């Protein structure tokens, strides 16, 4: 039986008419049954700017942004020679955008709810244009399949956390069964939007910036897809950031566990949460470039053939090390509980942690430091010492915590670089440590050379 494939195309793959046609060609060749698209590149940012401008500046300035967004999409529509029905739809969506912006302007209030409604226009507009590109490519190949547009909000039910809504898995499964049961017949290519959803009450939500990958994974789960494809502008996941290390090369395959560590610890290719629905349903994920569909790309799967000790490396900049010490911790219990409770109350996430008898060190993203109240609360129970401008370097692979001599090899390679903190042991797949930010790139380059370029 043919495989059920869900393909997601990011903003750059939607950049203009040529990009859309190229992406549609990829979807055709892959025999995708469902295509999930992002807004055209830059449009989500423009819509955010529109919300903010409408709230704070003159209507004229907001109008200029509306015109910019309108013209950009009109140009694509004309180049694609879209049908009059889709042209009308485009104009209606621009009209909706304009009305929403006007409302924000009159109220001088751009709530997260209003912002979500505004931002949803990016994906809704791009998908209207893409369904046209898809139909043209299918016709060109004399395919019997039809392209069909779907308002993803009919199936992607979320809670009411506007700006970062949580998808409601069970409801989504039910809605997919109701609206997309025809998908396995393979007669249709459904084109729909990433990033957006709808609450039970019919309000539009978004899943958080970059959320289209996540949408695609949720939909792949919802329709029980055999494969999820993420098409972007780079040919797969690289062994490390190629801007940092020109010798970086695409990874052929990586396990879900390694990929989750890689994404969490700094690699930009996949939204960390993206993988969850795919992991849950054991759906293999392919990451490739819509600009170079022939390139091999990367498979992310539960089981992989090769298990190299170090497969990839990541770096996470702007890290802060917070060290909490108190003699009261000596032989006492509950200290970690108190600390974690404070971080939890402030909704701050901790990345790495080490402890000694009377102190605990944790790493955080530096933006959280702006939270003076957090530091004040921590100071109530311990002496707090904060160090900034650090980078967290991670080596991702297999059997890391059971390989004798690995630590020695790693630290011999960077023996002249001070390592401020080490985290090893919790995962077979990750070894990470902190160095000063100016030494981060060098540490990655040397370790990449030693462990990956062999
Ligand atoms: N268009 C949204 C954004 O730019 C979602 C996405 O592209 O994944 O954040
Ligand atoms: Mg994007």
Short mmCIF file of N, CA and C and ligand atoms in Angstrom, two decimals, residues 8 10-11 38 210, ligand 2:
data_model
loop_
_atom_site.label_atom_id
_atom_site.label_comp_id
_atom_site.label_asym_id
_atom_site.label_seq_id
_atom_site.Cartn_x
_atom_site.Cartn_y
_atom_site.Cartn_z
N UNK A 8 5.77 19.25 5.20
CA UNK A 8 5.67 20.64 5.65
C UNK A 8 6.72 21.48 4.94
N UNK A 10 8.54 25.25 4.90
CA UNK A 10 8.76 26.45 5.71
C UNK A 10 8.66 27.73 4.90
N UNK A 11 8.84 28.85 5.58
CA UNK A 11 8.66 30.17 4.97
C UNK A 11 9.52 30.42 3.73
N UNK A 38 3.99 27.13 5.98
CA UNK A 38 4.23 28.31 6.81
C UNK A 38 3.77 29.54 6.03
N UNK A 210 7.60 29.72 15.00
CA UNK A 210 8.24 28.53 14.42
C UNK A 210 7.40 27.28 14.59
MG1 LIG B 2 9.24 29.63 9.76
#
